[in-house]
Amino acid sequence: MFSTTTRLIFGASLLLGGLLSTGQSLAQEAVDYSQASAWLCRPDSLQACATDLTTTVVAADGSMKTEQFQHNPDAAIDCFYVYPTVSRDTTANSDMNAGPEELNVIAAQFARMGAACRPFAPLYRQVTLTALRANLGGGQGMAPDRELGYRDVVDAWNHYLSHDNNGRGVILVGHSQGSGVLARLISTEIEGKPVQNRIISAMLLGTSVQVPKGKLVGSTFKQMPLCQSAQQTGCIITYASFRDTVPPPQNSLFGRGSDDTESACTNPALLAKGSKELHAYLSNSVLEGASSAPPAPWTHSGQQPQTPFVSVPGLLSAECVNNGSFSYLQVTVNANPDDPRTDTISGDVIANGQISANWGLHLIDVNMAMGDLVSIARQQGAAWLAKQ
C-alpha cells in the first residue's frame, strides 16, 4: 500500500495516533540488558557505533576536504539514545535482532555523538513499520503491543543506571517514536526523582513537545524547561523541521499546538554557536526506507564526494517560527546559482512522486543539525561537570 519511500516517516504516527499511549501489555519475556546483544552501542562494545563517519566538507566555492571522525573513549558524560521507527520485521513488534535499518539509523543519528559522550543505544521491541503500514493503509490491521517497546526502554534505562551510570551526567537523545518513548520515560521515571539531577539535557527531535503559550515549561513536562543556552542543563531541546518554501499545511503531523499550548521549538544552531547556520552531516546515499530522492550532485562540475557523509558549510540555516497555527524550525537553503555547489538538499518525504508536505523535513531532522547537537552536548556536559 505504501512505497518504500515513505516507510521511515510513519514513525511519527506513533506520537500522533496514540500508539505510545498507556495500555495493556501482552505477556512477553523481559529483555536481559546485561547481554551485549541487547544493545546497538555501548562504550565497551561500540558495535553499530563503530561505523564509518568520514565526511567530505564541500565549501561554497566547490572545493572539498576530508574530515575524519574520532570517538572519545574518555568522555566524562554519557548519551542514551532511542531510535525512531525503522524496523521492517513482518510482525507488529520488532524482534531483538538488529537489521540494516537499525544499523543505518545509528550511523545517521547517533554514532557521531560518541565524540562528546559515551554511547548507550538499546535495542527495543518497537512498533514496526509493518504494523504502521497495515493500520494506516486501510487494509487488514495489526495489533502491536503498545507497552512492549516502552517497557524495554525502561528496563534498559534501569540497567544502565544500576550498572553503568555511577553518578555520571547523561544526555537523552531520541527521534520520532524514540522521542515519544523518552518523553514518557522522563514524565514517569525521571521528573521529580533523584535521577533528574543527572539529566544534562533531553534532545527530543522530530516530535511535538507542548508548552503553555509564551512559557518554557508546563504541559508535556512539569519541571524540565526548554533550553535557552548551551550552558543550561536539565532542560529540553526539541523541534520539527520544515522548509521555508513548504511550511506546515493544515494537515501537518508536527508543530500544532492547542488553545492553550504551542509546540515547542529550540533552534540547535543558536544554542550551539549563536547563529542560524546549521552544521549538517548529510548522507551521501539513499538508505532503504528513508527517501526516494537521492542527493543531488554536490557540485555542478568536477569530482563528487565518495565518503558516507557530506557537510555543506553555510548552505543551511534555521529559525524557530510561529505562524499562529504551527510552531516549527524553518529551514532555509541559501542557494547561490553562481557558485558551483549544489543549490538544494534532499530530505522530503515523497509519496507517489509527490512531496508529502505534512511531514516536513522529518527524514533529516537530526542530520541537518548533527554538528550542532554534538557541540551542544560538549558545552552542556562541561557546564554540568562544572556544577558537580
PDB file of C-alpha atoms in Angstrom, residues 1-199:
ATOM      1  CA  MET A   1       0.000   0.000   0.000  1.00  0.00           C
ATOM      2  CA  PHE A   2       2.852   2.367   0.852  1.00  0.00           C
ATOM      3  CA  SER A   3       6.081   2.730  -1.068  1.00  0.00           C
ATOM      4  CA  THR A   4       9.476   2.032   0.416  1.00  0.00           C
ATOM      5  CA  THR A   5       9.988   5.771   0.195  1.00  0.00           C
ATOM      6  CA  THR A   6       7.554   6.567   2.957  1.00  0.00           C
ATOM      7  CA  ARG A   7       8.185   3.830   5.469  1.00  0.00           C
ATOM      8  CA  LEU A   8      10.560   5.514   7.901  1.00  0.00           C
ATOM      9  CA  ILE A   9       8.442   8.573   8.406  1.00  0.00           C
ATOM     10  CA  PHE A  10       5.387   6.730   9.608  1.00  0.00           C
ATOM     11  CA  GLY A  11       7.133   6.521  12.982  1.00  0.00           C
ATOM     12  CA  ALA A  12       5.659   9.902  13.793  1.00  0.00           C
ATOM     13  CA  SER A  13       2.179   8.437  13.760  1.00  0.00           C
ATOM     14  CA  LEU A  14       3.107   6.661  16.976  1.00  0.00           C
ATOM     15  CA  LEU A  15       3.074  10.049  18.615  1.00  0.00           C
ATOM     16  CA  LEU A  16       0.025  11.396  16.855  1.00  0.00           C
ATOM     17  CA  GLY A  17      -2.127   8.303  16.631  1.00  0.00           C
ATOM     18  CA  GLY A  18      -1.798   7.180  20.215  1.00  0.00           C
ATOM     19  CA  LEU A  19       0.322   4.084  19.718  1.00  0.00           C
ATOM     20  CA  LEU A  20       2.503   5.184  22.611  1.00  0.00           C
ATOM     21  CA  SER A  21      -0.402   5.702  24.964  1.00  0.00           C
ATOM     22  CA  THR A  22      -0.706   3.616  28.078  1.00  0.00           C
ATOM     23  CA  GLY A  23      -2.493   0.314  27.523  1.00  0.00           C
ATOM     24  CA  GLN A  24      -2.428  -3.318  28.400  1.00  0.00           C
ATOM     25  CA  SER A  25       0.785  -5.115  27.534  1.00  0.00           C
ATOM     26  CA  LEU A  26       0.783  -8.617  26.181  1.00  0.00           C
ATOM     27  CA  ALA A  27       2.723 -11.189  28.211  1.00  0.00           C
ATOM     28  CA  GLN A  28       6.291 -11.101  26.922  1.00  0.00           C
ATOM     29  CA  GLU A  29       9.550 -12.177  28.477  1.00  0.00           C
ATOM     30  CA  ALA A  30      11.674  -9.261  29.639  1.00  0.00           C
ATOM     31  CA  VAL A  31      14.865  -8.499  27.721  1.00  0.00           C
ATOM     32  CA  ASP A  32      18.135  -9.232  29.516  1.00  0.00           C
ATOM     33  CA  TYR A  33      20.051  -5.980  29.099  1.00  0.00           C
ATOM     34  CA  SER A  34      23.112  -7.474  30.768  1.00  0.00           C
ATOM     35  CA  GLN A  35      23.754  -9.105  27.383  1.00  0.00           C
ATOM     36  CA  ALA A  36      25.781  -7.126  24.834  1.00  0.00           C
ATOM     37  CA  SER A  37      23.455  -8.424  22.101  1.00  0.00           C
ATOM     38  CA  ALA A  38      20.617  -6.329  23.579  1.00  0.00           C
ATOM     39  CA  TRP A  39      22.466  -3.131  22.730  1.00  0.00           C
ATOM     40  CA  LEU A  40      23.308  -1.455  19.438  1.00  0.00           C
ATOM     41  CA  CYS A  41      26.037   0.576  21.128  1.00  0.00           C
ATOM     42  CA  ARG A  42      27.815   0.509  24.447  1.00  0.00           C
ATOM     43  CA  PRO A  43      31.166   2.088  25.291  1.00  0.00           C
ATOM     44  CA  ASP A  44      32.633  -1.362  25.940  1.00  0.00           C
ATOM     45  CA  SER A  45      31.125  -2.721  22.698  1.00  0.00           C
ATOM     46  CA  LEU A  46      30.650   0.035  20.109  1.00  0.00           C
ATOM     47  CA  GLN A  47      29.118  -2.343  17.554  1.00  0.00           C
ATOM     48  CA  ALA A  48      26.811  -0.172  15.396  1.00  0.00           C
ATOM     49  CA  CYS A  49      28.549   2.997  16.580  1.00  0.00           C
ATOM     50  CA  ALA A  50      31.850   1.735  15.121  1.00  0.00           C
ATOM     51  CA  THR A  51      30.717   2.810  11.668  1.00  0.00           C
ATOM     52  CA  ASP A  52      32.460   4.900   9.030  1.00  0.00           C
ATOM     53  CA  LEU A  53      31.554   8.553   9.633  1.00  0.00           C
ATOM     54  CA  THR A  54      34.144  10.033   7.274  1.00  0.00           C
ATOM     55  CA  THR A  55      32.800  13.271   5.816  1.00  0.00           C
ATOM     56  CA  THR A  56      33.567  15.386   2.780  1.00  0.00           C
ATOM     57  CA  VAL A  57      33.245  19.094   3.526  1.00  0.00           C
ATOM     58  CA  VAL A  58      32.100  20.891   0.365  1.00  0.00           C
ATOM     59  CA  ALA A  59      32.754  24.624   0.540  1.00  0.00           C
ATOM     60  CA  ALA A  60      30.742  27.285  -1.291  1.00  0.00           C
ATOM     61  CA  ASP A  61      33.434  27.525  -3.974  1.00  0.00           C
ATOM     62  CA  GLY A  62      33.138  23.798  -4.686  1.00  0.00           C
ATOM     63  CA  SER A  63      36.405  22.844  -3.045  1.00  0.00           C
ATOM     64  CA  MET A  64      36.418  19.709  -0.927  1.00  0.00           C
ATOM     65  CA  LYS A  65      38.331  18.392   2.045  1.00  0.00           C
ATOM     66  CA  THR A  66      38.002  15.174   4.020  1.00  0.00           C
ATOM     67  CA  GLU A  67      37.075  15.219   7.698  1.00  0.00           C
ATOM     68  CA  GLN A  68      37.821  12.160   9.806  1.00  0.00           C
ATOM     69  CA  PHE A  69      35.798  11.215  12.874  1.00  0.00           C
ATOM     70  CA  GLN A  70      37.234  10.232  16.225  1.00  0.00           C
ATOM     71  CA  HIS A  71      35.345   8.656  19.124  1.00  0.00           C
ATOM     72  CA  ASN A  72      36.233   9.976  22.573  1.00  0.00           C
ATOM     73  CA  PRO A  73      36.699   6.891  24.779  1.00  0.00           C
ATOM     74  CA  ASP A  74      37.474   9.164  27.750  1.00  0.00           C
ATOM     75  CA  ALA A  75      34.276  11.203  27.554  1.00  0.00           C
ATOM     76  CA  ALA A  76      33.150  12.261  31.025  1.00  0.00           C
ATOM     77  CA  ILE A  77      29.414  12.155  30.235  1.00  0.00           C
ATOM     78  CA  ASP A  78      27.038   9.641  28.661  1.00  0.00           C
ATOM     79  CA  CYS A  79      24.371   9.690  25.933  1.00  0.00           C
ATOM     80  CA  PHE A  80      21.354   7.356  25.944  1.00  0.00           C
ATOM     81  CA  TYR A  81      19.609   7.050  22.555  1.00  0.00           C
ATOM     82  CA  VAL A  82      16.235   5.656  21.475  1.00  0.00           C
ATOM     83  CA  TYR A  83      15.870   5.326  17.701  1.00  0.00           C
ATOM     84  CA  PRO A  84      12.819   6.118  15.529  1.00  0.00           C
ATOM     85  CA  THR A  85      10.506   3.672  13.742  1.00  0.00           C
ATOM     86  CA  VAL A  86      12.767   1.786  11.354  1.00  0.00           C
ATOM     87  CA  SER A  87      12.108  -1.944  11.822  1.00  0.00           C
ATOM     88  CA  ARG A  88      10.865  -3.796   8.737  1.00  0.00           C
ATOM     89  CA  ASP A  89      10.154  -7.012  10.668  1.00  0.00           C
ATOM     90  CA  THR A  90       6.924  -8.625   9.477  1.00  0.00           C
ATOM     91  CA  THR A  91       5.468  -8.771  12.997  1.00  0.00           C
ATOM     92  CA  ALA A  92       3.630  -5.972  14.790  1.00  0.00           C
ATOM     93  CA  ASN A  93       6.508  -5.519  17.232  1.00  0.00           C
ATOM     94  CA  SER A  94      10.117  -5.906  16.202  1.00  0.00           C
ATOM     95  CA  ASP A  95      12.395  -8.638  17.441  1.00  0.00           C
ATOM     96  CA  MET A  96      15.706  -8.036  19.197  1.00  0.00           C
ATOM     97  CA  ASN A  97      17.882  -8.716  16.156  1.00  0.00           C
ATOM     98  CA  ALA A  98      19.458  -5.646  14.614  1.00  0.00           C
ATOM     99  CA  GLY A  99      18.880  -5.377  10.867  1.00  0.00           C
ATOM    100  CA  PRO A 100      20.384  -2.961   8.338  1.00  0.00           C
ATOM    101  CA  GLU A 101      17.732  -0.398   9.217  1.00  0.00           C
ATOM    102  CA  GLU A 102      18.756  -0.195  12.889  1.00  0.00           C
ATOM    103  CA  LEU A 103      22.432  -0.053  11.921  1.00  0.00           C
ATOM    104  CA  ASN A 104      21.800   2.678   9.358  1.00  0.00           C
ATOM    105  CA  VAL A 105      19.873   4.911  11.739  1.00  0.00           C
ATOM    106  CA  ILE A 106      22.651   4.663  14.333  1.00  0.00           C
ATOM    107  CA  ALA A 107      25.127   5.887  11.718  1.00  0.00           C
ATOM    108  CA  ALA A 108      22.853   8.735  10.666  1.00  0.00           C
ATOM    109  CA  GLN A 109      21.601   9.927  14.036  1.00  0.00           C
ATOM    110  CA  PHE A 110      23.753   8.823  16.941  1.00  0.00           C
ATOM    111  CA  ALA A 111      27.230   7.416  16.342  1.00  0.00           C
ATOM    112  CA  ARG A 112      28.708  10.911  15.909  1.00  0.00           C
ATOM    113  CA  MET A 113      27.642  11.778  19.460  1.00  0.00           C
ATOM    114  CA  GLY A 114      30.495   9.489  20.504  1.00  0.00           C
ATOM    115  CA  ALA A 115      32.810  12.460  20.081  1.00  0.00           C
ATOM    116  CA  ALA A 116      31.175  14.059  23.137  1.00  0.00           C
ATOM    117  CA  CYS A 117      29.843  11.240  25.285  1.00  0.00           C
ATOM    118  CA  ARG A 118      29.925   7.523  25.951  1.00  0.00           C
ATOM    119  CA  PRO A 119      27.202   5.979  23.746  1.00  0.00           C
ATOM    120  CA  PHE A 120      24.389   3.755  25.006  1.00  0.00           C
ATOM    121  CA  ALA A 121      21.729   2.642  22.494  1.00  0.00           C
ATOM    122  CA  PRO A 122      19.485  -0.284  23.448  1.00  0.00           C
ATOM    123  CA  LEU A 123      17.566  -2.413  21.014  1.00  0.00           C
ATOM    124  CA  TYR A 124      13.856  -2.448  21.845  1.00  0.00           C
ATOM    125  CA  ARG A 125      10.758  -4.184  20.545  1.00  0.00           C
ATOM    126  CA  GLN A 126       9.293  -1.150  18.856  1.00  0.00           C
ATOM    127  CA  VAL A 127       6.062  -0.964  16.877  1.00  0.00           C
ATOM    128  CA  THR A 128       7.214  -1.857  13.364  1.00  0.00           C
ATOM    129  CA  LEU A 129       6.785  -0.172  10.020  1.00  0.00           C
ATOM    130  CA  THR A 130       4.821  -3.259   9.008  1.00  0.00           C
ATOM    131  CA  ALA A 131       2.218  -2.623  11.706  1.00  0.00           C
ATOM    132  CA  LEU A 132       2.057   1.070  10.874  1.00  0.00           C
ATOM    133  CA  ARG A 133       1.506   0.372   7.180  1.00  0.00           C
ATOM    134  CA  ALA A 134      -1.218  -2.148   7.975  1.00  0.00           C
ATOM    135  CA  ASN A 135      -3.030   0.205  10.321  1.00  0.00           C
ATOM    136  CA  LEU A 136      -2.631   3.336   8.199  1.00  0.00           C
ATOM    137  CA  GLY A 137      -3.226   1.756   4.809  1.00  0.00           C
ATOM    138  CA  GLY A 138      -6.846   0.835   5.148  1.00  0.00           C
ATOM    139  CA  GLY A 139      -6.157  -2.875   4.868  1.00  0.00           C
ATOM    140  CA  GLN A 140      -6.219  -5.598   7.491  1.00  0.00           C
ATOM    141  CA  GLY A 141      -4.897  -4.024  10.666  1.00  0.00           C
ATOM    142  CA  MET A 142      -2.317  -5.411  13.069  1.00  0.00           C
ATOM    143  CA  ALA A 143      -2.411  -5.134  16.846  1.00  0.00           C
ATOM    144  CA  PRO A 144       1.003  -4.092  18.161  1.00  0.00           C
ATOM    145  CA  ASP A 145       1.748  -4.334  21.859  1.00  0.00           C
ATOM    146  CA  ARG A 146       1.806  -0.654  22.687  1.00  0.00           C
ATOM    147  CA  GLU A 147       3.592  -1.129  26.011  1.00  0.00           C
ATOM    148  CA  LEU A 148       6.268  -3.624  24.995  1.00  0.00           C
ATOM    149  CA  GLY A 149       8.809  -1.279  23.469  1.00  0.00           C
ATOM    150  CA  TYR A 150       8.369   1.275  26.234  1.00  0.00           C
ATOM    151  CA  ARG A 151       8.891  -1.320  28.936  1.00  0.00           C
ATOM    152  CA  ASP A 152      12.034  -2.491  27.124  1.00  0.00           C
ATOM    153  CA  VAL A 153      13.459   1.027  27.199  1.00  0.00           C
ATOM    154  CA  VAL A 154      12.570   1.390  30.883  1.00  0.00           C
ATOM    155  CA  ASP A 155      14.415  -1.881  31.579  1.00  0.00           C
ATOM    156  CA  ALA A 156      17.423  -0.755  29.526  1.00  0.00           C
ATOM    157  CA  TRP A 157      17.445   2.602  31.329  1.00  0.00           C
ATOM    158  CA  ASN A 158      17.290   0.973  34.746  1.00  0.00           C
ATOM    159  CA  HIS A 159      20.062  -1.458  33.815  1.00  0.00           C
ATOM    160  CA  TYR A 160      22.183   1.460  32.637  1.00  0.00           C
ATOM    161  CA  LEU A 161      21.560   3.369  35.882  1.00  0.00           C
ATOM    162  CA  SER A 162      22.388   0.345  38.026  1.00  0.00           C
ATOM    163  CA  HIS A 163      25.465  -0.909  36.177  1.00  0.00           C
ATOM    164  CA  ASP A 164      26.975   1.873  34.056  1.00  0.00           C
ATOM    165  CA  ASN A 165      25.996   5.339  35.189  1.00  0.00           C
ATOM    166  CA  ASN A 166      27.869   5.620  38.504  1.00  0.00           C
ATOM    167  CA  GLY A 167      26.579   9.151  39.050  1.00  0.00           C
ATOM    168  CA  ARG A 168      27.599  10.431  35.610  1.00  0.00           C
ATOM    169  CA  GLY A 169      25.650  13.074  33.734  1.00  0.00           C
ATOM    170  CA  VAL A 170      23.617  11.769  30.793  1.00  0.00           C
ATOM    171  CA  ILE A 171      22.009  13.281  27.709  1.00  0.00           C
ATOM    172  CA  LEU A 172      18.852  11.614  26.405  1.00  0.00           C
ATOM    173  CA  VAL A 173      18.616  11.554  22.599  1.00  0.00           C
ATOM    174  CA  GLY A 174      15.633  10.423  20.523  1.00  0.00           C
ATOM    175  CA  HIS A 175      13.839  10.928  17.231  1.00  0.00           C
ATOM    176  CA  SER A 176      10.175  10.362  16.315  1.00  0.00           C
ATOM    177  CA  GLN A 177       8.999   7.151  18.047  1.00  0.00           C
ATOM    178  CA  GLY A 178      12.166   7.298  20.131  1.00  0.00           C
ATOM    179  CA  SER A 179      11.344  10.827  21.267  1.00  0.00           C
ATOM    180  CA  GLY A 180       7.871   9.702  22.288  1.00  0.00           C
ATOM    181  CA  VAL A 181       9.300   6.867  24.340  1.00  0.00           C
ATOM    182  CA  LEU A 182      11.793   9.186  26.039  1.00  0.00           C
ATOM    183  CA  ALA A 183       9.141  11.829  26.734  1.00  0.00           C
ATOM    184  CA  ARG A 184       7.135   9.225  28.612  1.00  0.00           C
ATOM    185  CA  LEU A 185      10.265   7.967  30.382  1.00  0.00           C
ATOM    186  CA  ILE A 186      11.019  11.497  31.579  1.00  0.00           C
ATOM    187  CA  SER A 187       7.461  12.075  32.786  1.00  0.00           C
ATOM    188  CA  THR A 188       7.104   8.790  34.654  1.00  0.00           C
ATOM    189  CA  GLU A 189      10.624   7.723  35.647  1.00  0.00           C
ATOM    190  CA  ILE A 190      12.741  10.879  35.905  1.00  0.00           C
ATOM    191  CA  GLU A 191      10.953  14.121  36.746  1.00  0.00           C
ATOM    192  CA  GLY A 192      10.688  14.705  40.487  1.00  0.00           C
ATOM    193  CA  LYS A 193      13.074  11.859  41.313  1.00  0.00           C
ATOM    194  CA  PRO A 194      16.752  11.982  42.379  1.00  0.00           C
ATOM    195  CA  VAL A 195      17.913  10.792  38.942  1.00  0.00           C
ATOM    196  CA  GLN A 196      16.662  14.065  37.436  1.00  0.00           C
ATOM    197  CA  ASN A 197      19.822  15.717  38.775  1.00  0.00           C
ATOM    198  CA  ARG A 198      21.873  13.544  36.421  1.00  0.00           C
ATOM    199  CA  ILE A 199      19.986  14.594  33.270  1.00  0.00           C
TER     200      ILE A 199
END
